mmCIF file of C-alpha atoms in Angstrom:
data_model
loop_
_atom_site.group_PDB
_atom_site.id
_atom_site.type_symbol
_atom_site.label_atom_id
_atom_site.label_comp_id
_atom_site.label_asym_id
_atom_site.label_seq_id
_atom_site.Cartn_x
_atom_site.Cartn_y
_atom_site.Cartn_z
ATOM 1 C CA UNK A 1 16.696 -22.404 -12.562
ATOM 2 C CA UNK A 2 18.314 -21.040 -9.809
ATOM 3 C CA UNK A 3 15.602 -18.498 -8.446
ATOM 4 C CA UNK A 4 15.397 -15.127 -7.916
ATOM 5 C CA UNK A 5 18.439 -13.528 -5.841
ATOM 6 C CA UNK A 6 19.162 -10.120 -3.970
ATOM 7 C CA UNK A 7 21.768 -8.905 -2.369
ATOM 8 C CA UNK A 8 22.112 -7.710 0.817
ATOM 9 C CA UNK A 9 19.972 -9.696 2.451
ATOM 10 C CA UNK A 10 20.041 -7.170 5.518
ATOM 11 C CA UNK A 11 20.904 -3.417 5.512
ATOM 12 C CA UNK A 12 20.962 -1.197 8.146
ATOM 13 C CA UNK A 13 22.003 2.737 7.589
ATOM 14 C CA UNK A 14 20.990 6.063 9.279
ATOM 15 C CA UNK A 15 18.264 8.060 8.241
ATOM 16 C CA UNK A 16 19.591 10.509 5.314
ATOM 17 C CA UNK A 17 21.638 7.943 3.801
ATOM 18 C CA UNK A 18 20.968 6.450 0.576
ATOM 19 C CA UNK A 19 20.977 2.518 -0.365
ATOM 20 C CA UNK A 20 20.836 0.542 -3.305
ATOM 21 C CA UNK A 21 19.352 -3.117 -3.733
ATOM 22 C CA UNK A 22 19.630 -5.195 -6.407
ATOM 23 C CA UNK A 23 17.588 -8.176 -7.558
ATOM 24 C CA UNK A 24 18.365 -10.950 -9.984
ATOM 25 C CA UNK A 25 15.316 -12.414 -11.724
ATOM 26 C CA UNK A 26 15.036 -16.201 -13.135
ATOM 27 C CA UNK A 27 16.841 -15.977 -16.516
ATOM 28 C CA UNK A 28 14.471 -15.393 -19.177
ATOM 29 C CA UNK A 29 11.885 -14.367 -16.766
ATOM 30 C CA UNK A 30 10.980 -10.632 -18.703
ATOM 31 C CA UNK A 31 8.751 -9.443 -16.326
ATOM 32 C CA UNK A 32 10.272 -8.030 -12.649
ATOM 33 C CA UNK A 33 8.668 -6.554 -9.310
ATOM 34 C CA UNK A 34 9.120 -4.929 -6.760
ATOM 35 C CA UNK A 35 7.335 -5.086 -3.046
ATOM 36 C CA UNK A 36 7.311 -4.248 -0.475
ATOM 37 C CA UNK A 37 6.223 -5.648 3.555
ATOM 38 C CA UNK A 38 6.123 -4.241 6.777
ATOM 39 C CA UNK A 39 5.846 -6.337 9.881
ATOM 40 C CA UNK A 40 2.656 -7.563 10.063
ATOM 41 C CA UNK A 41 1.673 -6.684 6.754
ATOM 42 C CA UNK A 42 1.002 -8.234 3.471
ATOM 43 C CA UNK A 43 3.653 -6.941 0.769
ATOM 44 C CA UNK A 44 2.913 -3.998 -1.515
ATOM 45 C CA UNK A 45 3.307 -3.555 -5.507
ATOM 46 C CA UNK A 46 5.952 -0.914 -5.774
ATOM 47 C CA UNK A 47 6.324 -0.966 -9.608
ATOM 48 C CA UNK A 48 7.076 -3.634 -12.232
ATOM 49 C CA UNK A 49 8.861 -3.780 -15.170
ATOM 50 C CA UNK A 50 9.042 -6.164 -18.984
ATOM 51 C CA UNK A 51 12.481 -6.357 -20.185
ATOM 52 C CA UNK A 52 14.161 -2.677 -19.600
ATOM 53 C CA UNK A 53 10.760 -0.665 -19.438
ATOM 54 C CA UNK A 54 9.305 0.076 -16.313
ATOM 55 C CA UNK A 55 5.747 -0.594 -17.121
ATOM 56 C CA UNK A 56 3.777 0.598 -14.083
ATOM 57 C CA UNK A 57 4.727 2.520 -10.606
ATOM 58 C CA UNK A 58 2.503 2.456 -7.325
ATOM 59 C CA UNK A 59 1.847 5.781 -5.438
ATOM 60 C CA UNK A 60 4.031 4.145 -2.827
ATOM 61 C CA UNK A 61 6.587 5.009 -4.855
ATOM 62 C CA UNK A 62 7.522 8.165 -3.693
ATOM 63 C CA UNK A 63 9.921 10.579 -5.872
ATOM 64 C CA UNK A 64 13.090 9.587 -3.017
ATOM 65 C CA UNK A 65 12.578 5.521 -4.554
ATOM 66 C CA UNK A 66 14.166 4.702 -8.232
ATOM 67 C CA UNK A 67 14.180 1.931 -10.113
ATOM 68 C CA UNK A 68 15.955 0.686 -13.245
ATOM 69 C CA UNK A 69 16.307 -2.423 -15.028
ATOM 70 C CA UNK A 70 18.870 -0.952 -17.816
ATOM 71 C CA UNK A 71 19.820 -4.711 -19.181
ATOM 72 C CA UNK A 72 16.454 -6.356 -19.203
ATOM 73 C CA UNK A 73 18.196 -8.752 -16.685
ATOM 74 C CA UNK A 74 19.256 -7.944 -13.343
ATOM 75 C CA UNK A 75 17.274 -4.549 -11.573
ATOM 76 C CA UNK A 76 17.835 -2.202 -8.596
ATOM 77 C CA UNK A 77 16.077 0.103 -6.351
ATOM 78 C CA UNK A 78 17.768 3.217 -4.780
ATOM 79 C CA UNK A 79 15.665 5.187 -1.865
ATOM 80 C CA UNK A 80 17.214 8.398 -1.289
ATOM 81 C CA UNK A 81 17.122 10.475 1.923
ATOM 82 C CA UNK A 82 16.072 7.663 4.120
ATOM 83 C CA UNK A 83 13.409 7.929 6.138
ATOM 84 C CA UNK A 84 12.877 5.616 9.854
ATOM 85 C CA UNK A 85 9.119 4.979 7.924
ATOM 86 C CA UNK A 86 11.279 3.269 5.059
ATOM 87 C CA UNK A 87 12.555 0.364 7.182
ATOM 88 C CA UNK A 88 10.631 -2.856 5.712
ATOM 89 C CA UNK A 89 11.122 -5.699 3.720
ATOM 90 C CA UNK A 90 11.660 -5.106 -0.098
ATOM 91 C CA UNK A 91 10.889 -8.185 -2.125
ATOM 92 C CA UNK A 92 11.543 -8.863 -5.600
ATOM 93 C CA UNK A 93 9.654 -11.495 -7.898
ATOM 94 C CA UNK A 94 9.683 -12.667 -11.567
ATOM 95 C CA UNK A 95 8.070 -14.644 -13.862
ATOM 96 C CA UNK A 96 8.012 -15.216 -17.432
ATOM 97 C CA UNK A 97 4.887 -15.403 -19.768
ATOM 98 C CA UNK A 98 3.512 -18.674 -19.940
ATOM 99 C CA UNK A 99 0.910 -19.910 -18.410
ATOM 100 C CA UNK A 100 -0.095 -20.131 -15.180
ATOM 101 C CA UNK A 101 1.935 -16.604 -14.810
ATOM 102 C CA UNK A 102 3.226 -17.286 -11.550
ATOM 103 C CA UNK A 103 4.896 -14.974 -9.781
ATOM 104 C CA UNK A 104 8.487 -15.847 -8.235
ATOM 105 C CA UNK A 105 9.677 -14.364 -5.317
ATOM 106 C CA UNK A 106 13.320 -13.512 -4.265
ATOM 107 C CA UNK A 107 13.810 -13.856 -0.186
ATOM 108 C CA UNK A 108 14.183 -10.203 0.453
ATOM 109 C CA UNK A 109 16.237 -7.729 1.545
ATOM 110 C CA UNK A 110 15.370 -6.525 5.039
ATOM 111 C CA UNK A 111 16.116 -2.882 5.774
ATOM 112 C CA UNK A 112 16.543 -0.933 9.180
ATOM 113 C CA UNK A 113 17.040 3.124 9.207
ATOM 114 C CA UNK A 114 18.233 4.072 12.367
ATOM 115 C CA UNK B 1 -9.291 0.480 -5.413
ATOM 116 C CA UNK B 2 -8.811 -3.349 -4.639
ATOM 117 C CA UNK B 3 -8.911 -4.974 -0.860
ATOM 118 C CA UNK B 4 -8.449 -8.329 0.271
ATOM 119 C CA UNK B 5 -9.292 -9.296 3.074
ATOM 120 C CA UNK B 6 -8.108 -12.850 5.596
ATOM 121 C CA UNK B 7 -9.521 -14.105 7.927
ATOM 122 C CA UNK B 8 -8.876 -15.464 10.607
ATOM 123 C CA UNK B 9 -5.417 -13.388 11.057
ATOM 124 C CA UNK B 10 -4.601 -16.326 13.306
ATOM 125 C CA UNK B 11 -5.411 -19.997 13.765
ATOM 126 C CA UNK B 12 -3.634 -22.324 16.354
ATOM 127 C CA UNK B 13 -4.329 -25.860 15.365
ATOM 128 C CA UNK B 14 -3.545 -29.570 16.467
ATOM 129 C CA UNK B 15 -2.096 -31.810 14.275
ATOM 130 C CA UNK B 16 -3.690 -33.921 12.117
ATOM 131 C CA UNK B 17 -7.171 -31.248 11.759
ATOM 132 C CA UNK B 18 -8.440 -30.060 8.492
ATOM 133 C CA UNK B 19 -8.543 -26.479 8.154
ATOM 134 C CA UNK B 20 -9.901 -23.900 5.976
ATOM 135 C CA UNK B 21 -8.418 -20.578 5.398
ATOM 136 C CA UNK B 22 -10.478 -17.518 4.014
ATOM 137 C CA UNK B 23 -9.924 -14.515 1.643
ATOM 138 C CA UNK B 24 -12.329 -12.060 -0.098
ATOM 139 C CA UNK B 25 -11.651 -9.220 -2.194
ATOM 140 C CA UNK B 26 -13.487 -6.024 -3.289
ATOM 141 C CA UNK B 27 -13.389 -6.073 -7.205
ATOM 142 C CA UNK B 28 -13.981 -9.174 -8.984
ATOM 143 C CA UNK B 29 -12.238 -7.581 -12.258
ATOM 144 C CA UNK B 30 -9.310 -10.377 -11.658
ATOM 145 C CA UNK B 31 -7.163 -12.178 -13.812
ATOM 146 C CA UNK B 32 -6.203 -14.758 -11.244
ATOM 147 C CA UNK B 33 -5.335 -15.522 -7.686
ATOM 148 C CA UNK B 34 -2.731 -16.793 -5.923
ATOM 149 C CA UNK B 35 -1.826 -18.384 -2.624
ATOM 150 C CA UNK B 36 1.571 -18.060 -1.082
ATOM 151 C CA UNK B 37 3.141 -18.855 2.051
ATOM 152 C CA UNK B 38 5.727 -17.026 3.952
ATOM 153 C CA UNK B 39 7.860 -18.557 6.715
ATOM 154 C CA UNK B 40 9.542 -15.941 9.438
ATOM 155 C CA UNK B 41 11.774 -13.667 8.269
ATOM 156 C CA UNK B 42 11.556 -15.334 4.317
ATOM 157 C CA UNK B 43 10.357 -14.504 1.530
ATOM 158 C CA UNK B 44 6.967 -15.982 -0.462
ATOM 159 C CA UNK B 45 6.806 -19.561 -2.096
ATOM 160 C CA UNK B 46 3.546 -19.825 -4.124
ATOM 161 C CA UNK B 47 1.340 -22.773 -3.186
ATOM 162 C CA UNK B 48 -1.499 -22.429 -5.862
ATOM 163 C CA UNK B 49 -2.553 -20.218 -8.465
ATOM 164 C CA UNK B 50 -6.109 -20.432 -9.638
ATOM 165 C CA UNK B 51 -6.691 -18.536 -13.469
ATOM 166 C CA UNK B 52 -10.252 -16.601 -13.100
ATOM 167 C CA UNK B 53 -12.035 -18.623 -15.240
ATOM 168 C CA UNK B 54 -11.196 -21.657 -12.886
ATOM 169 C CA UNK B 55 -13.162 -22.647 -9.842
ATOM 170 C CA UNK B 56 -10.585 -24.491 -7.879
ATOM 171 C CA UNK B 57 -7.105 -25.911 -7.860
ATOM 172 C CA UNK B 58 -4.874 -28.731 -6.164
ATOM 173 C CA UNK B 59 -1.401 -29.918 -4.991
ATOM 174 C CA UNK B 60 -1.259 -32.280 -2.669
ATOM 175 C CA UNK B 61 -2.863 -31.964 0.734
ATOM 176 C CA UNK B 62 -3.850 -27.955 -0.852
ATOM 177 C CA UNK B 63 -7.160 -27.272 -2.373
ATOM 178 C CA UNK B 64 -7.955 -23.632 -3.162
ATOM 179 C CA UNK B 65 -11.302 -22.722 -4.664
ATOM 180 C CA UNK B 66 -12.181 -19.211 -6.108
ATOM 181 C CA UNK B 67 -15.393 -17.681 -6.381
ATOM 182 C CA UNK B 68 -15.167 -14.750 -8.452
ATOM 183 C CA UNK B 69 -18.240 -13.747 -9.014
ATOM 184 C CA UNK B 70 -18.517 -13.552 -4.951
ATOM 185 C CA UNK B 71 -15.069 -12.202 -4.445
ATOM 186 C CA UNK B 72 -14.374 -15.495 -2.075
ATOM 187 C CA UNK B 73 -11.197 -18.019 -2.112
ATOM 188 C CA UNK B 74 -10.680 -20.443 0.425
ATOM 189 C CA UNK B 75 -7.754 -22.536 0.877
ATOM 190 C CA UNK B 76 -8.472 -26.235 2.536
ATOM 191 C CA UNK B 77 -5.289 -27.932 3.868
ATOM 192 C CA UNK B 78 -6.128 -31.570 4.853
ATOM 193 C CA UNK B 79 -4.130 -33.658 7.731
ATOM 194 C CA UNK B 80 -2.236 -30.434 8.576
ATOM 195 C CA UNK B 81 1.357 -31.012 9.633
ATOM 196 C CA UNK B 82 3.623 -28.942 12.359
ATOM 197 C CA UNK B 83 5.572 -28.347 8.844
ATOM 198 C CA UNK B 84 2.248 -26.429 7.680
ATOM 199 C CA UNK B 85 2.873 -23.939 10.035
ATOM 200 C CA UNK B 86 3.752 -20.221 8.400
ATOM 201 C CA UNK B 87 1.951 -17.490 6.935
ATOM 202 C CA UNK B 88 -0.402 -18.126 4.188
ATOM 203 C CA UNK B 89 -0.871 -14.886 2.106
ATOM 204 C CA UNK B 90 -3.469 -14.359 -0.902
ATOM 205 C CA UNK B 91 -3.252 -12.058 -3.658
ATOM 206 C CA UNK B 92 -5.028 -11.105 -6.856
ATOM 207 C CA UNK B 93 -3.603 -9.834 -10.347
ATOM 208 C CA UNK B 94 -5.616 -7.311 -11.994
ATOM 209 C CA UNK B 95 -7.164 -7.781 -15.535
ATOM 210 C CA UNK B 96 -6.691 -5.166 -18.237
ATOM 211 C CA UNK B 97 -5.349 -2.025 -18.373
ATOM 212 C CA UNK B 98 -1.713 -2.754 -18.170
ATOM 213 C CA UNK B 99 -1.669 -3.130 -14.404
ATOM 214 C CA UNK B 100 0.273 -6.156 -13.496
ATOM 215 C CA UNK B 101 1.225 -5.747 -9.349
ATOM 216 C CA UNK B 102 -0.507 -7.830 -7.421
ATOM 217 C CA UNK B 103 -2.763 -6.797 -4.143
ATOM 218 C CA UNK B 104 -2.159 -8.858 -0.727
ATOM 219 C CA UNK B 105 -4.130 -9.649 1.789
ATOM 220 C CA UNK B 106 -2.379 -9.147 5.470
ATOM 221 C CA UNK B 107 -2.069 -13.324 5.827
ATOM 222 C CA UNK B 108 -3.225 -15.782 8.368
ATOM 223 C CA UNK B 109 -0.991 -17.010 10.644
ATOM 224 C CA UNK B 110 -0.881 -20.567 11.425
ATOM 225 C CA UNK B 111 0.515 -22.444 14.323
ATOM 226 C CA UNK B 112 0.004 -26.410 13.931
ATOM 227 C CA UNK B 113 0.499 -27.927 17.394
ATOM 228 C CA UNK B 114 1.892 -31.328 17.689
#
């Protein structure tokens, strides 16, 4: 069990660009998430998914955010057209379906649009 | 729509107190609760996770209790430790209806003096 990973762990662009994240869940964890947290904040539920379907999307997620988790395994989230109002941490978690059904968290990827 | 709600969003401690640290939340239609903590700039390790048909749970010097019924938790961390210091975070998963994101409170954050 080498808990969840995503790369970068920082990304800074200019507003307009695109960027892409990508998270890799505990192996044989089906379910992933996505958050995310602003300073001072608590995170957010972006949208989740079980194996390759994306089960559930917050109205956070605006139509410029993407997700996919094509494999089951490993997922990514794409904002297009950056905005300076998109710079915030996006956390990932996982867990699997036994019980207790916690929820694993990855450490992040911190974003800055300049 | 669910809330949670910390308090206090900031508690400077010695070392050595016992402390107790408060969440509530708006709709008692929960499938569980969890307690995390988050340490500057990292993201979330869960600490407990409490199933709603449970009143309280433990791991070492952590006790969390959950009141559903009142929409209460309360985390108790005895002897605290400078280690102890972070952001402690609370969250609840929904029950039924497919929706599986969790909902955060905004976290207290503790300082333990030593």
């Amino acid at each position: 069990d080498t808990g969840v990973s995503q790369d970068p762990r920082h990304k800074i662009t200019k507003r307009g660009q695109n960027v892409t994240f990508r998270c890799d869940p505990i192996s044989e964890h089906n379910r992933l998430y996505w958050y995310r947290q602003t300073l001072g904040q608590g995170p957010e539920f972006l949208t989740y998914f079980q194996n390759e379907a994306q089960l559930e999307k917050s109205r956070l997620l605006s139509d410029r955010f993407s997700a996919e988790r094509p494999k089951g395994s490993f997922s990514t989230l794409e904002i297009q057209r950056t905005e300076q109002g998109d710079s915030a941490m996006y956390l990932c978690a996982s867990r699997g379906l036994a019980i207790p059904d916690t929820q694993y968290f990855g450490p992040g990827t911190r974003l800055t649009v300049l | 729509k669910q809330e949670v709600t910390q308090i206090p969003a900031a508690l400077s401690v010695p070392e050595g107190e016992n402390l107790v640290l408060n969440c509530s939340f708006t709709d008692s239609a929960i499938y569980n609760l969890q307690w995390f903590r988050q340490d500057p700039g990292k993201g979330l390790t869960s600490l407990l996770l409490i199933q709603s048909s449970q009143r309280e749970q433990t791991s070492g010097r952590l006790n969390a209790s959950l009141d559903k019924s009142s929409g209460r938790s309360t985390l108790y961390i005895a002897a605290s430790q400078p280690g102890d210091s972070a952001t402690y975070l609370c969250a609840v998963r929904p029950s039924g209806g497919g929706a599986d994101g969790l909902t955060f409170g905004k976290g207290t954050h503790l300082i333990i003096q030593p």
